[in-house]
Every structure is written in structure tokens, then in C-alpha cells.
């Protein structure tokens, strides 16, 4: 079976809106970069390999929101302990995601699509859940406007696959509009007790909980 193709209309929407956003938001991007450098030090950007379209790896970029604090053994402290108040503000306002616009410009991401998660999750998905990679990963998505990190993993993946099966140009426009509303309300930023969300350990592990 041939892999699904990325619709031209989706790519054109991404390019037009991303170029406009980068022009309009460039002063904000520079200001945040300066504040991150002052408050958290270097590097200003967080860089991590994530699975993209059809699971192909790429490097995602975000503004850094955590310190590099470690315990006596040299191990990084849990995320919740390294997340600063300034970092929490960036996350709650989704400002830490702005550098991903460059990922969109490069064609590694879309403005709308399932969020790119961790590489180690690839082997933990069911065949149905893995279909979330049949489209470009997105800065926002159907799961993000329907609960974000407050959702269970199973619900997130179900919504991601629903998006893959029901994609349309106007659905993307609707999701982008509703994302602005969600950002202003700052809903579903994290799961209780986690800086963002608990790690996905696979379907059998979650079924046993």
C-alpha cells in the first residue's frame, strides 16, 4: 500500500500562515529568546528528536522551559522540579511552541496534526494508534482542542486517528481558530502531578492500571 500523500492545500495553508506569523511575531520571538537566555541560560532552544511523517525522525525546536538541575548522583531532577515559574508561563501561554514554526517552514511539521511525541513510543503503539503518523505532526491538533494533556493517552490517540481519517482544509481552519480560544483560556496544560503528562508505557501497561 502506498503511503498517503500530504495534500497541497494543507501545505499552502501552512506556508502562508507560517510566513505571516514569523513576520508578525519576530519581535516576540526575539524578546522570549532574550528572557530565556537571562533566566535559564544557554541553550535558549530545546532540541529533541521526534518521529514525524510516517515515523521518520526529525529535530523539534522549542523555547527552553526547564533548568538542568541534577541530584547528587548527577541525574536530572524530575521535570516538575526543573520547570521554572517563567517556564510554566511560557507553556501555559504556548509561547514555548513558537520555534516549531521553523519546523513547519521546513516541511517537517504542519500547523495542524497529531503532536510529535517521543521516539521510544513508536514501538509501544498499536497498529491503529500508529496511523497517527500518516499525516505530518502538528503544533496543534484535534486532540489539543479537545482536552490537550488532560486527556488519557488512549483518548489522545483516538482523536489523532479520527483527524487522520477526517482531514479537510476547513477542519484545519476550525482547529486553528479553536486553538486560539484554548490558548487564551489556558486549558489542559498538564495532567495533575505532571509537568505535562505521564509517560506512555504501552497499551497493556495502561490497561492494567
mmCIF file of C-alpha atoms in Angstrom:
data_model
loop_
_atom_site.group_PDB
_atom_site.id
_atom_site.type_symbol
_atom_site.label_atom_id
_atom_site.label_comp_id
_atom_site.label_asym_id
_atom_site.label_seq_id
_atom_site.Cartn_x
_atom_site.Cartn_y
_atom_site.Cartn_z
ATOM 1 C CA UNK A 1 0.000 0.000 0.000
ATOM 2 C CA UNK A 2 1.339 3.429 -0.955
ATOM 3 C CA UNK A 3 1.792 5.897 1.924
ATOM 4 C CA UNK A 4 -0.784 8.712 1.997
ATOM 5 C CA UNK A 5 0.277 11.942 0.295
ATOM 6 C CA UNK A 6 0.331 15.322 2.017
ATOM 7 C CA UNK A 7 -2.403 17.473 0.398
ATOM 8 C CA UNK A 8 -1.095 20.507 -1.498
ATOM 9 C CA UNK A 9 -3.797 22.731 0.028
ATOM 10 C CA UNK A 10 -2.600 21.815 3.515
ATOM 11 C CA UNK A 11 0.998 22.693 2.649
ATOM 12 C CA UNK A 12 -0.037 26.003 1.091
ATOM 13 C CA UNK A 13 -2.043 26.923 4.202
ATOM 14 C CA UNK A 14 0.964 26.074 6.363
ATOM 15 C CA UNK A 15 3.369 28.170 4.296
ATOM 16 C CA UNK A 16 1.108 31.222 4.022
ATOM 17 C CA UNK A 17 0.166 31.358 7.707
ATOM 18 C CA UNK A 18 3.646 30.427 8.957
ATOM 19 C CA UNK A 19 5.412 33.112 6.913
ATOM 20 C CA UNK A 20 2.874 35.690 8.105
ATOM 21 C CA UNK A 21 3.225 34.547 11.722
ATOM 22 C CA UNK A 22 7.027 34.693 11.634
ATOM 23 C CA UNK A 23 6.928 38.259 10.301
ATOM 24 C CA UNK A 24 4.366 39.442 12.855
ATOM 25 C CA UNK A 25 5.815 37.531 15.805
ATOM 26 C CA UNK A 26 9.514 38.162 15.166
ATOM 27 C CA UNK A 27 9.758 40.834 17.940
ATOM 28 C CA UNK A 28 8.097 38.444 20.404
ATOM 29 C CA UNK A 29 10.400 35.600 19.364
ATOM 30 C CA UNK A 30 13.460 37.796 19.952
ATOM 31 C CA UNK A 31 12.142 39.019 23.324
ATOM 32 C CA UNK A 32 11.390 35.492 24.563
ATOM 33 C CA UNK A 33 14.805 34.287 23.388
ATOM 34 C CA UNK A 34 16.450 37.104 25.362
ATOM 35 C CA UNK A 35 14.418 36.365 28.501
ATOM 36 C CA UNK A 36 15.158 32.638 28.297
ATOM 37 C CA UNK A 37 18.872 33.421 27.965
ATOM 38 C CA UNK A 38 18.763 35.704 31.020
ATOM 39 C CA UNK A 39 16.585 33.487 33.230
ATOM 40 C CA UNK A 40 17.610 29.968 32.209
ATOM 41 C CA UNK A 41 20.935 30.444 30.461
ATOM 42 C CA UNK A 42 22.144 28.679 27.361
ATOM 43 C CA UNK A 43 20.959 26.991 25.202
ATOM 44 C CA UNK A 44 17.888 29.110 24.518
ATOM 45 C CA UNK A 45 16.241 26.391 22.421
ATOM 46 C CA UNK A 46 15.288 22.891 23.477
ATOM 47 C CA UNK A 47 16.114 20.421 20.694
ATOM 48 C CA UNK A 48 14.919 16.817 20.635
ATOM 49 C CA UNK A 49 14.465 14.096 18.028
ATOM 50 C CA UNK A 50 10.825 13.191 17.437
ATOM 51 C CA UNK A 51 9.006 10.928 14.945
ATOM 52 C CA UNK A 52 7.448 12.817 12.054
ATOM 53 C CA UNK A 53 5.554 11.858 8.906
ATOM 54 C CA UNK A 54 5.459 8.040 8.608
ATOM 55 C CA UNK A 55 7.621 7.881 11.740
ATOM 56 C CA UNK A 56 10.668 9.480 10.096
ATOM 57 C CA UNK A 57 12.813 11.220 12.753
ATOM 58 C CA UNK A 58 13.353 14.963 12.782
ATOM 59 C CA UNK A 59 14.518 17.506 15.365
ATOM 60 C CA UNK A 60 11.837 19.606 17.010
ATOM 61 C CA UNK A 61 12.673 23.043 18.436
ATOM 62 C CA UNK A 62 11.042 24.781 21.391
ATOM 63 C CA UNK A 63 11.991 27.533 23.775
ATOM 64 C CA UNK A 64 13.674 26.073 26.819
ATOM 65 C CA UNK A 65 11.458 25.982 29.931
ATOM 66 C CA UNK A 66 13.497 23.863 32.384
ATOM 67 C CA UNK A 67 16.754 24.122 34.269
ATOM 68 C CA UNK A 68 19.499 21.493 34.113
ATOM 69 C CA UNK A 69 19.395 20.855 37.880
ATOM 70 C CA UNK A 70 20.671 17.422 38.893
ATOM 71 C CA UNK A 71 20.743 15.282 42.029
ATOM 72 C CA UNK A 72 23.845 14.213 43.958
ATOM 73 C CA UNK A 73 24.393 11.320 41.516
ATOM 74 C CA UNK A 74 24.360 13.649 38.512
ATOM 75 C CA UNK A 75 20.924 12.590 37.279
ATOM 76 C CA UNK A 76 18.479 15.196 36.026
ATOM 77 C CA UNK A 77 15.750 16.005 38.550
ATOM 78 C CA UNK A 78 12.122 15.205 37.583
ATOM 79 C CA UNK A 79 10.550 17.576 35.063
ATOM 80 C CA UNK A 80 8.191 19.083 37.635
ATOM 81 C CA UNK A 81 11.168 20.124 39.795
ATOM 82 C CA UNK A 82 13.110 21.645 36.890
ATOM 83 C CA UNK A 83 10.184 23.571 35.421
ATOM 84 C CA UNK A 84 10.545 27.206 36.498
ATOM 85 C CA UNK A 85 7.734 29.727 37.042
ATOM 86 C CA UNK A 86 8.856 31.513 33.887
ATOM 87 C CA UNK A 87 8.908 28.196 32.020
ATOM 88 C CA UNK A 88 5.419 27.377 33.269
ATOM 89 C CA UNK A 89 4.190 30.723 31.959
ATOM 90 C CA UNK A 90 5.698 30.007 28.534
ATOM 91 C CA UNK A 91 3.986 26.616 28.456
ATOM 92 C CA UNK A 92 0.617 27.856 29.732
ATOM 93 C CA UNK A 93 0.588 30.528 27.012
ATOM 94 C CA UNK A 94 2.007 28.032 24.440
ATOM 95 C CA UNK A 95 4.814 30.505 23.735
ATOM 96 C CA UNK A 96 7.424 27.757 24.091
ATOM 97 C CA UNK A 97 5.992 26.199 20.908
ATOM 98 C CA UNK A 98 6.711 29.202 18.665
ATOM 99 C CA UNK A 99 10.092 27.938 17.337
ATOM 100 C CA UNK A 100 8.183 24.991 15.837
ATOM 101 C CA UNK A 101 7.080 27.448 13.150
ATOM 102 C CA UNK A 102 10.528 26.877 11.631
ATOM 103 C CA UNK A 103 9.809 23.122 11.613
ATOM 104 C CA UNK A 104 6.623 23.908 9.674
ATOM 105 C CA UNK A 105 8.533 26.111 7.246
ATOM 106 C CA UNK A 106 10.963 23.243 6.600
ATOM 107 C CA UNK A 107 8.108 20.817 5.908
ATOM 108 C CA UNK A 108 8.834 18.631 8.960
ATOM 109 C CA UNK A 109 5.615 19.649 10.702
ATOM 110 C CA UNK A 110 2.244 21.181 9.898
ATOM 111 C CA UNK A 111 0.365 23.834 11.822
ATOM 112 C CA UNK A 112 -2.294 21.175 12.473
ATOM 113 C CA UNK A 113 -1.748 17.475 13.118
ATOM 114 C CA UNK A 114 -1.085 14.962 15.887
ATOM 115 C CA UNK A 115 1.561 16.204 18.301
ATOM 116 C CA UNK A 116 5.032 14.668 17.703
ATOM 117 C CA UNK A 117 5.776 12.571 20.777
ATOM 118 C CA UNK A 118 8.865 10.608 21.846
ATOM 119 C CA UNK A 119 10.823 8.232 19.615
ATOM 120 C CA UNK A 120 10.521 5.380 22.124
ATOM 121 C CA UNK A 121 6.725 5.478 21.816
ATOM 122 C CA UNK A 122 6.858 4.138 18.245
ATOM 123 C CA UNK A 123 7.240 0.523 19.360
ATOM 124 C CA UNK A 124 4.514 0.921 22.001
ATOM 125 C CA UNK A 125 1.659 1.913 19.678
ATOM 126 C CA UNK A 126 -0.976 -0.484 18.459
ATOM 127 C CA UNK A 127 -1.329 -0.711 14.670
ATOM 128 C CA UNK A 128 -4.366 1.569 14.872
ATOM 129 C CA UNK A 129 -2.596 4.157 17.034
ATOM 130 C CA UNK A 130 0.434 4.155 14.718
ATOM 131 C CA UNK A 131 -1.783 5.569 11.964
ATOM 132 C CA UNK A 132 -1.397 8.962 13.654
ATOM 133 C CA UNK A 133 1.872 9.175 11.694
ATOM 134 C CA UNK A 134 0.076 9.044 8.333
ATOM 135 C CA UNK A 135 -0.018 12.849 8.395
ATOM 136 C CA UNK A 136 2.552 15.473 9.341
ATOM 137 C CA UNK A 137 2.782 16.125 13.077
ATOM 138 C CA UNK A 138 1.365 19.467 14.147
ATOM 139 C CA UNK A 139 1.862 22.375 16.512
ATOM 140 C CA UNK A 140 -1.799 21.978 17.417
ATOM 141 C CA UNK A 141 -4.346 19.297 16.638
ATOM 142 C CA UNK A 142 -7.763 17.753 17.175
ATOM 143 C CA UNK A 143 -6.672 16.256 20.497
ATOM 144 C CA UNK A 144 -5.264 19.613 21.653
ATOM 145 C CA UNK A 145 -8.588 21.430 21.264
ATOM 146 C CA UNK A 146 -10.465 18.528 22.881
ATOM 147 C CA UNK A 147 -8.576 18.281 26.147
ATOM 148 C CA UNK A 148 -4.826 18.529 25.431
ATOM 149 C CA UNK A 149 -2.749 16.943 28.233
ATOM 150 C CA UNK A 150 -5.794 16.442 30.474
ATOM 151 C CA UNK A 151 -6.826 13.538 28.204
ATOM 152 C CA UNK A 152 -5.775 9.923 28.698
ATOM 153 C CA UNK A 153 -3.289 8.562 26.166
ATOM 154 C CA UNK A 154 -5.970 6.314 24.687
ATOM 155 C CA UNK A 155 -8.291 9.267 24.119
ATOM 156 C CA UNK A 156 -5.492 11.355 22.593
ATOM 157 C CA UNK A 157 -4.604 8.627 20.108
ATOM 158 C CA UNK A 158 -8.269 8.013 19.256
ATOM 159 C CA UNK A 159 -8.684 11.707 18.449
ATOM 160 C CA UNK A 160 -5.431 11.744 16.456
ATOM 161 C CA UNK A 161 -6.595 8.853 14.270
ATOM 162 C CA UNK A 162 -10.011 10.488 13.860
ATOM 163 C CA UNK A 163 -8.216 13.547 12.470
ATOM 164 C CA UNK A 164 -6.222 11.387 10.038
ATOM 165 C CA UNK A 165 -9.457 9.862 8.717
ATOM 166 C CA UNK A 166 -11.466 13.106 8.571
ATOM 167 C CA UNK A 167 -8.886 15.696 7.489
ATOM 168 C CA UNK A 168 -10.096 18.604 5.402
ATOM 169 C CA UNK A 169 -8.873 22.125 4.681
ATOM 170 C CA UNK A 170 -11.758 23.589 6.673
ATOM 171 C CA UNK A 171 -11.185 21.250 9.592
ATOM 172 C CA UNK A 172 -7.649 22.656 9.854
ATOM 173 C CA UNK A 173 -9.033 26.204 9.786
ATOM 174 C CA UNK A 174 -11.528 25.296 12.527
ATOM 175 C CA UNK A 175 -8.799 23.721 14.695
ATOM 176 C CA UNK A 176 -6.554 26.784 14.313
ATOM 177 C CA UNK A 177 -9.377 29.099 15.378
ATOM 178 C CA UNK A 178 -10.331 26.939 18.371
ATOM 179 C CA UNK A 179 -6.650 26.686 19.354
ATOM 180 C CA UNK A 180 -6.544 30.452 19.843
ATOM 181 C CA UNK A 181 -9.542 30.163 22.175
ATOM 182 C CA UNK A 182 -7.919 27.325 24.145
ATOM 183 C CA UNK A 183 -4.627 29.216 24.480
ATOM 184 C CA UNK A 184 -6.430 32.245 25.887
ATOM 185 C CA UNK A 185 -8.278 30.028 28.387
ATOM 186 C CA UNK A 186 -5.069 28.058 29.183
ATOM 187 C CA UNK A 187 -6.934 24.760 29.484
ATOM 188 C CA UNK A 188 -5.490 21.230 29.685
ATOM 189 C CA UNK A 189 -1.861 22.323 30.066
ATOM 190 C CA UNK A 190 -0.851 19.312 32.147
ATOM 191 C CA UNK A 191 -2.098 16.208 33.881
ATOM 192 C CA UNK A 192 -2.355 16.530 37.680
ATOM 193 C CA UNK A 193 1.007 15.726 39.248
ATOM 194 C CA UNK A 194 2.987 16.048 35.996
ATOM 195 C CA UNK A 195 4.797 18.928 34.300
ATOM 196 C CA UNK A 196 2.964 17.922 31.114
ATOM 197 C CA UNK A 197 1.760 14.307 31.013
ATOM 198 C CA UNK A 198 2.773 10.893 32.291
ATOM 199 C CA UNK A 199 4.915 8.757 30.023
ATOM 200 C CA UNK A 200 3.064 6.446 27.652
ATOM 201 C CA UNK A 201 4.236 2.944 28.542
ATOM 202 C CA UNK A 202 2.128 1.000 26.060
ATOM 203 C CA UNK A 203 -1.436 -0.240 25.863
ATOM 204 C CA UNK A 204 -1.013 -3.329 28.072
ATOM 205 C CA UNK A 205 0.501 -1.236 30.875
ATOM 206 C CA UNK A 206 -2.348 1.261 30.781
ATOM 207 C CA UNK A 207 -4.972 -1.451 30.622
ATOM 208 C CA UNK A 208 -3.559 -2.929 33.812
ATOM 209 C CA UNK A 209 -3.735 0.364 35.746
#
